[in-house]
Amino acid sequence: MAQVDTVTRILDAAEELFAEHGFAETSLRTITARADVNLAAVNYHFGSKKALIQAVFARFLTPFYKMVETSLDVHEKNHPDTILSIEDILKFVARAMASVTEGDRSRLAIFMRLLGLAYNQGQGHLRKYLQTEYRSLFRRVMALIAKATPDLQPVERFWRFHFMLGSAAFTLSSMENLRAIVEHDFDTKCTEEEVVGYLLPFLAAGIRAK
Amino acid sequence: MAQVDTVTRILDAAEELFAEHGFAETSLRTITARADVNLAAVNYHFGSKKALIQAVFARFLTPFYKMVETSLDVHEKNHPDTILSIEDILKFVARAMASVTEGDRSRLAIFMRLLGLAYNQGQGHLRKYLQTEYRSLFRRVMALIAKATPDLQPVERFWRFHFMLGSAAFTLSSMENLRAIVEHDFDTKCTEEEVVGYLLPFLAAGIRAK
DNA sequence: TTTTGAGTTAAACGTATGTTTCAAACAGTT
DNA sequence: AACTGTTTGAAACATACGTTTAACTCAAAA
């Protein structure tokens, strides 16, 4: 091993570039150039560009997944039969995201962008991958949300959940551009924590509307 | 002119395909094949693929823009010095969208997808185009929202506005996939109008949270 | 020392893309 | 009917892409 593993150098470069320019717009040659790695290395280590995208995704999602699972487990052990509020659920998720992306803000953007693509990409090989790979966590969170919003019809709850998802995905994936606009228009800087602090009450109020 | 103008045949095909597969993933050959038009026609009539994307965008946005402007003008003439509620503002926008995309649901998706790209595309030639071209409407709507939410700090209002934008952009651009999921998981069909009917209260509750 | 096998490298392959070219077809005018 | 400017058509162009190949490196095992 040279200085840093070739595989992680590729993942790091891909993560940055995907978040910056999107997936189709980022070529393997750009990635391998930034990673200071031979072009063939991607296909050697990952098999294909598609697989690389999934690997970038997985490197974020797997620890996030475990983080949420275990913190929910701990909470349920300490406070059994408690019904979590929407705010609490969102805080669990937000805390897991923060701890996973700690020190590397672009990782959140890339994940959220991928989430957005996963949903509105017509073919959607990403959404299927996501759904099959992380189905259990998804179901668990959905069940918690259902308990927190008992007087909501299932279909409307489904939609409101995706309204929340959309808000988060859009905002967090455009975070850098939006922060730049704020700085230009209001002469103020916003930390990511502040933005999340704005976001969660918005989402909570939205899902329990009326 | 043959049956339908070549230019509009190209725009129609491009609109559908962009909404279905995204921009980078849709080739000029696919577009011209569906439009039943020669490959060179795009570059002859529009100059480049980039210009075609902007043209597709403009064909939607310009009538939408005028629709909102005139309906706001009419309302202000008939009810001067009235403060519109968030719900009213959203209804104005939604009604303009519905009337512009009437009979052609994919046009909304493509616009929303473009909006998303415009924001999280790093370089963002789209966002600049959008901002310079439709700045006045944007400012006007923002001013109305400000009047409807007088006790909100400007910065937080900015963020909440973009939370709304994100919700709408994500949901409407993924509308088809989400509707398919609903049909699969709940054995129910949702019309677009129903989804918008779910969306607006969510957004309104979100922006006036706390 | 020799062998092995994973990792790297430079080069090439095949294909798909956006764009350009230039001749042919067309429509409208004189 | 002849001319003119605009639009179409088939083909080619140049380039960029993801992927594959085959020779090479080099440390660890035999």
PDB file of N, CA, C and O in Angstrom, chain A residues 20 24-25 113 119-122 127 154 156 158-160 162-164 166-167 170-171 173-174 177-178 181-182 186 190 195 198-199 201-202 205-207 209, chain B residues 20 24-25 113 119-122 127 154 156 158-160 162-164 166-167 170-171 173-174 177-178 181-182 186 190 195 198-199 201-202 205-207 209:
ATOM      1  N   GLU A  20     -20.028  17.440  -7.046  1.00  0.00           N
ATOM      2  CA  GLU A  20     -19.813  18.733  -7.693  1.00  0.00           C
ATOM      3  C   GLU A  20     -20.495  18.801  -9.049  1.00  0.00           C
ATOM      4  O   GLU A  20     -21.118  19.806  -9.398  1.00  0.00           O
ATOM      5  N   ALA A  24     -23.376  11.392 -14.455  1.00  0.00           N
ATOM      6  CA  ALA A  24     -23.135  11.236 -15.886  1.00  0.00           C
ATOM      7  C   ALA A  24     -22.077  12.224 -16.354  1.00  0.00           C
ATOM      8  O   ALA A  24     -21.318  11.932 -17.285  1.00  0.00           O
ATOM      9  N   GLU A  25     -22.018  13.356 -15.700  1.00  0.00           N
ATOM     10  CA  GLU A  25     -21.108  14.409 -16.131  1.00  0.00           C
ATOM     11  C   GLU A  25     -19.678  14.206 -15.634  1.00  0.00           C
ATOM     12  O   GLU A  25     -18.778  14.947 -16.011  1.00  0.00           O
ATOM     13  N   ARG A 113     -27.915  13.917  -3.242  1.00  0.00           N
ATOM     14  CA  ARG A 113     -28.070  14.005  -4.687  1.00  0.00           C
ATOM     15  C   ARG A 113     -28.367  12.619  -5.259  1.00  0.00           C
ATOM     16  O   ARG A 113     -29.211  12.447  -6.125  1.00  0.00           O
ATOM     17  N   TYR A 119     -34.648   8.464  -7.111  1.00  0.00           N
ATOM     18  CA  TYR A 119     -36.090   8.539  -7.242  1.00  0.00           C
ATOM     19  C   TYR A 119     -36.558   8.999  -8.606  1.00  0.00           C
ATOM     20  O   TYR A 119     -37.519   8.463  -9.144  1.00  0.00           O
ATOM     21  N   ASN A 120     -35.908   9.998  -9.185  1.00  0.00           N
ATOM     22  CA  ASN A 120     -36.462  10.486 -10.432  1.00  0.00           C
ATOM     23  C   ASN A 120     -35.730   9.989 -11.671  1.00  0.00           C
ATOM     24  O   ASN A 120     -36.071  10.389 -12.777  1.00  0.00           O
ATOM     25  N   GLN A 121     -34.772   9.103 -11.487  1.00  0.00           N
ATOM     26  CA  GLN A 121     -34.187   8.427 -12.638  1.00  0.00           C
ATOM     27  C   GLN A 121     -35.188   7.402 -13.133  1.00  0.00           C
ATOM     28  O   GLN A 121     -35.579   6.516 -12.389  1.00  0.00           O
ATOM     29  N   GLY A 122     -35.626   7.564 -14.370  1.00  0.00           N
ATOM     30  CA  GLY A 122     -36.687   6.716 -14.901  1.00  0.00           C
ATOM     31  C   GLY A 122     -36.416   5.241 -14.728  1.00  0.00           C
ATOM     32  O   GLY A 122     -37.224   4.510 -14.160  1.00  0.00           O
ATOM     33  N   ARG A 127     -32.698   3.137  -7.250  1.00  0.00           N
ATOM     34  CA  ARG A 127     -33.765   3.042  -6.258  1.00  0.00           C
ATOM     35  C   ARG A 127     -33.979   1.588  -5.837  1.00  0.00           C
ATOM     36  O   ARG A 127     -34.159   1.295  -4.660  1.00  0.00           O
ATOM     37  N   PRO A 154     -52.796   6.343   5.647  1.00  0.00           N
ATOM     38  CA  PRO A 154     -51.531   5.776   5.151  1.00  0.00           C
ATOM     39  C   PRO A 154     -51.040   6.429   3.861  1.00  0.00           C
ATOM     40  O   PRO A 154     -49.848   6.728   3.729  1.00  0.00           O
ATOM     41  N   GLU A 156     -51.749   9.410   2.612  1.00  0.00           N
ATOM     42  CA  GLU A 156     -51.292  10.778   2.829  1.00  0.00           C
ATOM     43  C   GLU A 156     -49.992  10.771   3.621  1.00  0.00           C
ATOM     44  O   GLU A 156     -49.098  11.611   3.385  1.00  0.00           O
ATOM     45  N   PHE A 158     -47.672   8.541   3.402  1.00  0.00           N
ATOM     46  CA  PHE A 158     -46.662   8.223   2.388  1.00  0.00           C
ATOM     47  C   PHE A 158     -46.218   9.481   1.663  1.00  0.00           C
ATOM     48  O   PHE A 158     -45.022   9.763   1.540  1.00  0.00           O
ATOM     49  N   TRP A 159     -47.197  10.242   1.218  1.00  0.00           N
ATOM     50  CA  TRP A 159     -46.841  11.447   0.468  1.00  0.00           C
ATOM     51  C   TRP A 159     -46.110  12.445   1.339  1.00  0.00           C
ATOM     52  O   TRP A 159     -45.096  13.014   0.938  1.00  0.00           O
ATOM     53  N   ARG A 160     -46.580  12.646   2.543  1.00  0.00           N
ATOM     54  CA  ARG A 160     -45.914  13.619   3.407  1.00  0.00           C
ATOM     55  C   ARG A 160     -44.497  13.183   3.741  1.00  0.00           C
ATOM     56  O   ARG A 160     -43.592  14.011   3.871  1.00  0.00           O
ATOM     57  N   HIS A 162     -42.568  11.662   1.727  1.00  0.00           N
ATOM     58  CA  HIS A 162     -41.745  11.994   0.577  1.00  0.00           C
ATOM     59  C   HIS A 162     -41.632  13.506   0.369  1.00  0.00           C
ATOM     60  O   HIS A 162     -40.656  13.973  -0.221  1.00  0.00           O
ATOM     61  N   PHE A 163     -42.598  14.253   0.865  1.00  0.00           N
ATOM     62  CA  PHE A 163     -42.421  15.707   0.872  1.00  0.00           C
ATOM     63  C   PHE A 163     -41.228  16.068   1.755  1.00  0.00           C
ATOM     64  O   PHE A 163     -40.388  16.897   1.389  1.00  0.00           O
ATOM     65  N   MET A 164     -41.178  15.421   2.910  1.00  0.00           N
ATOM     66  CA  MET A 164     -40.037  15.662   3.803  1.00  0.00           C
ATOM     67  C   MET A 164     -38.728  15.254   3.128  1.00  0.00           C
ATOM     68  O   MET A 164     -37.741  15.987   3.140  1.00  0.00           O
ATOM     69  N   GLY A 166     -38.052  15.056   0.073  1.00  0.00           N
ATOM     70  CA  GLY A 166     -37.721  15.980  -1.002  1.00  0.00           C
ATOM     71  C   GLY A 166     -37.101  17.259  -0.487  1.00  0.00           C
ATOM     72  O   GLY A 166     -36.093  17.742  -1.010  1.00  0.00           O
ATOM     73  N   SER A 167     -37.700  17.799   0.553  1.00  0.00           N
ATOM     74  CA  SER A 167     -37.149  19.002   1.161  1.00  0.00           C
ATOM     75  C   SER A 167     -35.706  18.778   1.569  1.00  0.00           C
ATOM     76  O   SER A 167     -34.818  19.572   1.243  1.00  0.00           O
ATOM     77  N   PHE A 170     -33.316  18.029  -1.556  1.00  0.00           N
ATOM     78  CA  PHE A 170     -33.046  19.233  -2.341  1.00  0.00           C
ATOM     79  C   PHE A 170     -32.149  20.194  -1.580  1.00  0.00           C
ATOM     80  O   PHE A 170     -31.118  20.652  -2.075  1.00  0.00           O
ATOM     81  N   THR A 171     -32.523  20.483  -0.345  1.00  0.00           N
ATOM     82  CA  THR A 171     -31.798  21.489   0.406  1.00  0.00           C
ATOM     83  C   THR A 171     -30.365  21.056   0.687  1.00  0.00           C
ATOM     84  O   THR A 171     -29.420  21.811   0.453  1.00  0.00           O
ATOM     85  N   SER A 173     -28.585  18.765  -0.760  1.00  0.00           N
ATOM     86  CA  SER A 173     -27.728  18.543  -1.929  1.00  0.00           C
ATOM     87  C   SER A 173     -27.345  19.853  -2.604  1.00  0.00           C
ATOM     88  O   SER A 173     -26.373  19.907  -3.351  1.00  0.00           O
ATOM     89  N   SER A 174     -28.107  20.900  -2.344  1.00  0.00           N
ATOM     90  CA  SER A 174     -27.759  22.209  -2.905  1.00  0.00           C
ATOM     91  C   SER A 174     -27.182  23.130  -1.835  1.00  0.00           C
ATOM     92  O   SER A 174     -27.047  24.331  -2.062  1.00  0.00           O
ATOM     93  N   ASN A 177     -24.515  25.838  -2.730  1.00  0.00           N
ATOM     94  CA  ASN A 177     -25.011  26.939  -3.548  1.00  0.00           C
ATOM     95  C   ASN A 177     -25.929  27.842  -2.741  1.00  0.00           C
ATOM     96  O   ASN A 177     -25.859  29.071  -2.843  1.00  0.00           O
ATOM     97  N   LEU A 178     -26.806  27.240  -1.951  1.00  0.00           N
ATOM     98  CA  LEU A 178     -27.747  28.040  -1.185  1.00  0.00           C
ATOM     99  C   LEU A 178     -27.030  28.880  -0.137  1.00  0.00           C
ATOM    100  O   LEU A 178     -27.364  30.056   0.069  1.00  0.00           O
ATOM    101  N   ILE A 181     -25.668  31.868  -1.747  1.00  0.00           N
ATOM    102  CA  ILE A 181     -26.685  32.879  -2.019  1.00  0.00           C
ATOM    103  C   ILE A 181     -26.992  33.670  -0.752  1.00  0.00           C
ATOM    104  O   ILE A 181     -27.104  34.897  -0.777  1.00  0.00           O
ATOM    105  N   VAL A 182     -27.136  32.947   0.360  1.00  0.00           N
ATOM    106  CA  VAL A 182     -27.409  33.624   1.631  1.00  0.00           C
ATOM    107  C   VAL A 182     -26.306  34.627   1.949  1.00  0.00           C
ATOM    108  O   VAL A 182     -26.575  35.783   2.311  1.00  0.00           O
ATOM    109  N   PHE A 186     -27.687  38.288   2.103  1.00  0.00           N
ATOM    110  CA  PHE A 186     -27.999  38.726   3.467  1.00  0.00           C
ATOM    111  C   PHE A 186     -26.746  39.074   4.271  1.00  0.00           C
ATOM    112  O   PHE A 186     -26.855  39.424   5.440  1.00  0.00           O
ATOM    113  N   CYS A 190     -24.252  30.889   7.168  1.00  0.00           N
ATOM    114  CA  CYS A 190     -25.022  29.854   7.850  1.00  0.00           C
ATOM    115  C   CYS A 190     -24.164  28.604   7.967  1.00  0.00           C
ATOM    116  O   CYS A 190     -23.626  28.124   6.973  1.00  0.00           O
ATOM    117  N   VAL A 195     -28.712  25.328   9.365  1.00  0.00           N
ATOM    118  CA  VAL A 195     -29.682  24.991   8.327  1.00  0.00           C
ATOM    119  C   VAL A 195     -30.533  23.801   8.758  1.00  0.00           C
ATOM    120  O   VAL A 195     -31.761  23.815   8.615  1.00  0.00           O
ATOM    121  N   TYR A 198     -33.029  24.886  11.093  1.00  0.00           N
ATOM    122  CA  TYR A 198     -34.200  25.465  10.439  1.00  0.00           C
ATOM    123  C   TYR A 198     -35.087  24.378   9.835  1.00  0.00           C
ATOM    124  O   TYR A 198     -36.315  24.469   9.845  1.00  0.00           O
ATOM    125  N   LEU A 199     -34.422  23.353   9.289  1.00  0.00           N
ATOM    126  CA  LEU A 199     -35.150  22.358   8.492  1.00  0.00           C
ATOM    127  C   LEU A 199     -36.090  21.491   9.340  1.00  0.00           C
ATOM    128  O   LEU A 199     -37.264  21.301   8.975  1.00  0.00           O
ATOM    129  N   PRO A 201     -37.814  21.769  12.211  1.00  0.00           N
ATOM    130  CA  PRO A 201     -39.149  22.277  12.579  1.00  0.00           C
ATOM    131  C   PRO A 201     -40.073  22.415  11.371  1.00  0.00           C
ATOM    132  O   PRO A 201     -41.269  22.152  11.476  1.00  0.00           O
ATOM    133  N   PHE A 202     -39.497  22.811  10.263  1.00  0.00           N
ATOM    134  CA  PHE A 202     -40.296  22.915   9.032  1.00  0.00           C
ATOM    135  C   PHE A 202     -40.901  21.562   8.684  1.00  0.00           C
ATOM    136  O   PHE A 202     -42.109  21.446   8.433  1.00  0.00           O
ATOM    137  N   ALA A 205     -43.550  20.390  11.293  1.00  0.00           N
ATOM    138  CA  ALA A 205     -44.816  21.108  11.156  1.00  0.00           C
ATOM    139  C   ALA A 205     -45.558  20.652   9.909  1.00  0.00           C
ATOM    140  O   ALA A 205     -46.787  20.530   9.907  1.00  0.00           O
ATOM    141  N   GLY A 206     -44.807  20.381   8.871  1.00  0.00           N
ATOM    142  CA  GLY A 206     -45.450  19.946   7.632  1.00  0.00           C
ATOM    143  C   GLY A 206     -46.146  18.610   7.771  1.00  0.00           C
ATOM    144  O   GLY A 206     -47.288  18.451   7.346  1.00  0.00           O
ATOM    145  N   ILE A 207     -45.467  17.671   8.403  1.00  0.00           N
ATOM    146  CA  ILE A 207     -46.045  16.323   8.436  1.00  0.00           C
ATOM    147  C   ILE A 207     -47.247  16.245   9.365  1.00  0.00           C
ATOM    148  O   ILE A 207     -48.077  15.357   9.236  1.00  0.00           O
ATOM    149  N   ALA A 209     -49.506  18.674   9.610  1.00  0.00           N
ATOM    150  CA  ALA A 209     -50.348  19.801   9.197  1.00  0.00           C
ATOM    151  C   ALA A 209     -51.829  19.503   9.454  1.00  0.00           C
ATOM    152  O   ALA A 209     -52.258  18.370   9.470  1.00  0.00           O
TER     153      ALA A 209
ATOM    154  N   GLU B  20     -38.000  11.882 -18.782  1.00  0.00           N
ATOM    155  CA  GLU B  20     -37.962  10.446 -18.522  1.00  0.00           C
ATOM    156  C   GLU B  20     -36.564   9.989 -18.096  1.00  0.00           C
ATOM    157  O   GLU B  20     -36.419   9.197 -17.175  1.00  0.00           O
ATOM    158  N   ALA B  24     -28.300  14.645 -19.543  1.00  0.00           N
ATOM    159  CA  ALA B  24     -27.074  14.053 -20.077  1.00  0.00           C
ATOM    160  C   ALA B  24     -27.352  12.674 -20.658  1.00  0.00           C
ATOM    161  O   ALA B  24     -26.685  12.244 -21.601  1.00  0.00           O
ATOM    162  N   GLU B  25     -28.355  11.996 -20.112  1.00  0.00           N
ATOM    163  CA  GLU B  25     -28.632  10.625 -20.541  1.00  0.00           C
ATOM    164  C   GLU B  25     -29.463  10.564 -21.820  1.00  0.00           C
ATOM    165  O   GLU B  25     -29.682   9.487 -22.362  1.00  0.00           O
ATOM    166  N   ARG B 113     -37.475  18.960 -12.654  1.00  0.00           N
ATOM    167  CA  ARG B 113     -36.164  18.337 -12.710  1.00  0.00           C
ATOM    168  C   ARG B 113     -35.107  19.377 -13.072  1.00  0.00           C
ATOM    169  O   ARG B 113     -34.014  19.425 -12.506  1.00  0.00           O
ATOM    170  N   TYR B 119     -30.242  24.163  -9.368  1.00  0.00           N
ATOM    171  CA  TYR B 119     -29.742  24.526  -8.058  1.00  0.00           C
ATOM    172  C   TYR B 119     -28.524  23.729  -7.633  1.00  0.00           C
ATOM    173  O   TYR B 119     -27.593  24.275  -7.061  1.00  0.00           O
ATOM    174  N   ASN B 120     -28.512  22.440  -7.891  1.00  0.00           N
ATOM    175  CA  ASN B 120     -27.376  21.691  -7.345  1.00  0.00           C
ATOM    176  C   ASN B 120     -26.294  21.373  -8.366  1.00  0.00           C
ATOM    177  O   ASN B 120     -25.339  20.695  -8.043  1.00  0.00           O
ATOM    178  N   GLN B 121     -26.442  21.907  -9.568  1.00  0.00           N
ATOM    179  CA  GLN B 121     -25.336  21.807 -10.521  1.00  0.00           C
ATOM    180  C   GLN B 121     -24.269  22.818 -10.115  1.00  0.00           C
ATOM    181  O   GLN B 121     -24.558  24.006 -10.046  1.00  0.00           O
ATOM    182  N   GLY B 122     -23.071  22.326  -9.816  1.00  0.00           N
ATOM    183  CA  GLY B 122     -22.011  23.186  -9.300  1.00  0.00           C
ATOM    184  C   GLY B 122     -21.776  24.423 -10.140  1.00  0.00           C
ATOM    185  O   GLY B 122     -21.874  25.549  -9.675  1.00  0.00           O
ATOM    186  N   ARG B 127     -28.877  27.957 -13.408  1.00  0.00           N
ATOM    187  CA  ARG B 127     -29.414  28.803 -12.353  1.00  0.00           C
ATOM    188  C   ARG B 127     -29.242  30.277 -12.720  1.00  0.00           C
ATOM    189  O   ARG B 127     -30.135  31.091 -12.507  1.00  0.00           O
ATOM    190  N   PRO B 154     -35.709  37.203   7.918  1.00  0.00           N
ATOM    191  CA  PRO B 154     -35.442  37.057   6.478  1.00  0.00           C
ATOM    192  C   PRO B 154     -34.646  35.818   6.117  1.00  0.00           C
ATOM    193  O   PRO B 154     -34.971  35.123   5.155  1.00  0.00           O
ATOM    194  N   GLU B 156     -34.314  32.993   7.794  1.00  0.00           N
ATOM    195  CA  GLU B 156     -35.086  31.768   7.978  1.00  0.00           C
ATOM    196  C   GLU B 156     -36.176  31.667   6.920  1.00  0.00           C
ATOM    197  O   GLU B 156     -36.490  30.582   6.435  1.00  0.00           O
ATOM    198  N   PHE B 158     -35.919  32.745   3.873  1.00  0.00           N
ATOM    199  CA  PHE B 158     -35.214  32.251   2.690  1.00  0.00           C
ATOM    200  C   PHE B 158     -35.091  30.730   2.719  1.00  0.00           C
ATOM    201  O   PHE B 158     -35.407  30.044   1.744  1.00  0.00           O
ATOM    202  N   TRP B 159     -34.671  30.214   3.832  1.00  0.00           N
ATOM    203  CA  TRP B 159     -34.494  28.766   3.911  1.00  0.00           C
ATOM    204  C   TRP B 159     -35.818  28.031   3.787  1.00  0.00           C
ATOM    205  O   TRP B 159     -35.946  27.047   3.074  1.00  0.00           O
ATOM    206  N   ARG B 160     -36.808  28.556   4.487  1.00  0.00           N
ATOM    207  CA  ARG B 160     -38.102  27.864   4.415  1.00  0.00           C
ATOM    208  C   ARG B 160     -38.681  27.901   3.013  1.00  0.00           C
ATOM    209  O   ARG B 160     -39.326  26.958   2.568  1.00  0.00           O
ATOM    210  N   HIS B 162     -36.936  27.735   0.336  1.00  0.00           N
ATOM    211  CA  HIS B 162     -36.253  26.699  -0.429  1.00  0.00           C
ATOM    212  C   HIS B 162     -36.591  25.296   0.059  1.00  0.00           C
ATOM    213  O   HIS B 162     -36.508  24.331  -0.707  1.00  0.00           O
ATOM    214  N   PHE B 163     -36.988  25.190   1.324  1.00  0.00           N
ATOM    215  CA  PHE B 163     -37.524  23.895   1.757  1.00  0.00           C
ATOM    216  C   PHE B 163     -38.782  23.570   0.959  1.00  0.00           C
ATOM    217  O   PHE B 163     -38.973  22.445   0.486  1.00  0.00           O
ATOM    218  N   MET B 164     -39.645  24.554   0.795  1.00  0.00           N
ATOM    219  CA  MET B 164     -40.858  24.365  -0.006  1.00  0.00           C
ATOM    220  C   MET B 164     -40.499  24.008  -1.440  1.00  0.00           C
ATOM    221  O   MET B 164     -41.032  23.059  -2.025  1.00  0.00           O
ATOM    222  N   GLY B 166     -37.872  22.687  -2.542  1.00  0.00           N
ATOM    223  CA  GLY B 166     -37.308  21.346  -2.619  1.00  0.00           C
ATOM    224  C   GLY B 166     -38.373  20.273  -2.572  1.00  0.00           C
ATOM    225  O   GLY B 166     -38.353  19.319  -3.351  1.00  0.00           O
ATOM    226  N   SER B 167     -39.301  20.432  -1.667  1.00  0.00           N
ATOM    227  CA  SER B 167     -40.412  19.497  -1.573  1.00  0.00           C
ATOM    228  C   SER B 167     -41.130  19.389  -2.906  1.00  0.00           C
ATOM    229  O   SER B 167     -41.363  18.294  -3.424  1.00  0.00           O
ATOM    230  N   PHE B 170     -38.787  17.964  -5.810  1.00  0.00           N
ATOM    231  CA  PHE B 170     -38.554  16.521  -5.669  1.00  0.00           C
ATOM    232  C   PHE B 170     -39.821  15.724  -5.973  1.00  0.00           C
ATOM    233  O   PHE B 170     -39.815  14.790  -6.772  1.00  0.00           O
ATOM    234  N   THR B 171     -40.907  16.112  -5.347  1.00  0.00           N
ATOM    235  CA  THR B 171     -42.133  15.338  -5.492  1.00  0.00           C
ATOM    236  C   THR B 171     -42.647  15.359  -6.925  1.00  0.00           C
ATOM    237  O   THR B 171     -42.972  14.322  -7.496  1.00  0.00           O
ATOM    238  N   SER B 173     -41.095  16.115  -9.676  1.00  0.00           N
ATOM    239  CA  SER B 173     -40.215  15.539 -10.694  1.00  0.00           C
ATOM    240  C   SER B 173     -40.168  14.019 -10.593  1.00  0.00           C
ATOM    241  O   SER B 173     -39.805  13.348 -11.547  1.00  0.00           O
ATOM    242  N   SER B 174     -40.522  13.489  -9.436  1.00  0.00           N
ATOM    243  CA  SER B 174     -40.553  12.034  -9.285  1.00  0.00           C
ATOM    244  C   SER B 174     -41.982  11.506  -9.266  1.00  0.00           C
ATOM    245  O   SER B 174     -42.214  10.346  -8.911  1.00  0.00           O
ATOM    246  N   ASN B 177     -42.833   7.960 -10.654  1.00  0.00           N
ATOM    247  CA  ASN B 177     -42.319   6.846  -9.867  1.00  0.00           C
ATOM    248  C   ASN B 177     -43.066   6.711  -8.547  1.00  0.00           C
ATOM    249  O   ASN B 177     -43.403   5.608  -8.133  1.00  0.00           O
ATOM    250  N   LEU B 178     -43.323   7.838  -7.905  1.00  0.00           N
ATOM    251  CA  LEU B 178     -43.997   7.784  -6.614  1.00  0.00           C
ATOM    252  C   LEU B 178     -45.425   7.268  -6.763  1.00  0.00           C
ATOM    253  O   LEU B 178     -45.891   6.474  -5.943  1.00  0.00           O
ATOM    254  N   ILE B 181     -45.350   3.610  -6.971  1.00  0.00           N
ATOM    255  CA  ILE B 181     -45.140   2.972  -5.669  1.00  0.00           C
ATOM    256  C   ILE B 181     -46.443   2.925  -4.888  1.00  0.00           C
ATOM    257  O   ILE B 181     -46.796   1.910  -4.292  1.00  0.00           O
ATOM    258  N   VAL B 182     -47.176   4.037  -4.903  1.00  0.00           N
ATOM    259  CA  VAL B 182     -48.456   4.080  -4.192  1.00  0.00           C
ATOM    260  C   VAL B 182     -49.391   2.998  -4.726  1.00  0.00           C
ATOM    261  O   VAL B 182     -50.030   2.271  -3.963  1.00  0.00           O
ATOM    262  N   PHE B 186     -50.319   0.402  -1.945  1.00  0.00           N
ATOM    263  CA  PHE B 186     -51.594   0.697  -1.298  1.00  0.00           C
ATOM    264  C   PHE B 186     -52.794   0.323  -2.155  1.00  0.00           C
ATOM    265  O   PHE B 186     -53.926   0.553  -1.748  1.00  0.00           O
ATOM    266  N   CYS B 190     -53.458   7.691  -7.393  1.00  0.00           N
ATOM    267  CA  CYS B 190     -53.507   9.098  -7.029  1.00  0.00           C
ATOM    268  C   CYS B 190     -53.447   9.923  -8.300  1.00  0.00           C
ATOM    269  O   CYS B 190     -52.556   9.729  -9.131  1.00  0.00           O
ATOM    270  N   VAL B 195     -52.317  14.761  -5.366  1.00  0.00           N
ATOM    271  CA  VAL B 195     -50.983  14.938  -4.784  1.00  0.00           C
ATOM    272  C   VAL B 195     -50.739  16.413  -4.460  1.00  0.00           C
ATOM    273  O   VAL B 195     -50.253  16.748  -3.376  1.00  0.00           O
ATOM    274  N   TYR B 198     -52.441  17.269  -1.435  1.00  0.00           N
ATOM    275  CA  TYR B 198     -51.693  16.888  -0.239  1.00  0.00           C
ATOM    276  C   TYR B 198     -50.538  17.849   0.013  1.00  0.00           C
ATOM    277  O   TYR B 198     -50.212  18.182   1.148  1.00  0.00           O
ATOM    278  N   LEU B 199     -49.923  18.279  -1.069  1.00  0.00           N
ATOM    279  CA  LEU B 199     -48.668  19.038  -0.953  1.00  0.00           C
ATOM    280  C   LEU B 199     -48.873  20.424  -0.349  1.00  0.00           C
ATOM    281  O   LEU B 199     -48.140  20.826   0.561  1.00  0.00           O
ATOM    282  N   PRO B 201     -51.041  21.955   1.717  1.00  0.00           N
ATOM    283  CA  PRO B 201     -51.147  22.111   3.178  1.00  0.00           C
ATOM    284  C   PRO B 201     -49.843  21.794   3.894  1.00  0.00           C
ATOM    285  O   PRO B 201     -49.493  22.451   4.873  1.00  0.00           O
ATOM    286  N   PHE B 202     -49.142  20.800   3.381  1.00  0.00           N
ATOM    287  CA  PHE B 202     -47.834  20.466   3.973  1.00  0.00           C
ATOM    288  C   PHE B 202     -46.897  21.668   3.914  1.00  0.00           C
ATOM    289  O   PHE B 202     -46.291  22.070   4.911  1.00  0.00           O
ATOM    290  N   ALA B 205     -48.106  24.610   6.181  1.00  0.00           N
ATOM    291  CA  ALA B 205     -47.844  24.351   7.599  1.00  0.00           C
ATOM    292  C   ALA B 205     -46.355  24.462   7.897  1.00  0.00           C
ATOM    293  O   ALA B 205     -45.962  24.964   8.953  1.00  0.00           O
ATOM    294  N   GLY B 206     -45.540  24.024   6.955  1.00  0.00           N
ATOM    295  CA  GLY B 206     -44.102  24.080   7.171  1.00  0.00           C
ATOM    296  C   GLY B 206     -43.591  25.502   7.273  1.00  0.00           C
ATOM    297  O   GLY B 206     -42.817  25.839   8.174  1.00  0.00           O
ATOM    298  N   ILE B 207     -44.026  26.352   6.382  1.00  0.00           N
ATOM    299  CA  ILE B 207     -43.452  27.689   6.340  1.00  0.00           C
ATOM    300  C   ILE B 207     -43.896  28.539   7.519  1.00  0.00           C
ATOM    301  O   ILE B 207     -43.222  29.517   7.872  1.00  0.00           O
ATOM    302  N   ALA B 209     -44.284  27.309  10.605  1.00  0.00           N
ATOM    303  CA  ALA B 209     -44.035  26.448  11.760  1.00  0.00           C
ATOM    304  C   ALA B 209     -43.725  27.263  13.013  1.00  0.00           C
ATOM    305  O   ALA B 209     -43.277  28.392  12.940  1.00  0.00           O
TER     306      ALA B 209
END
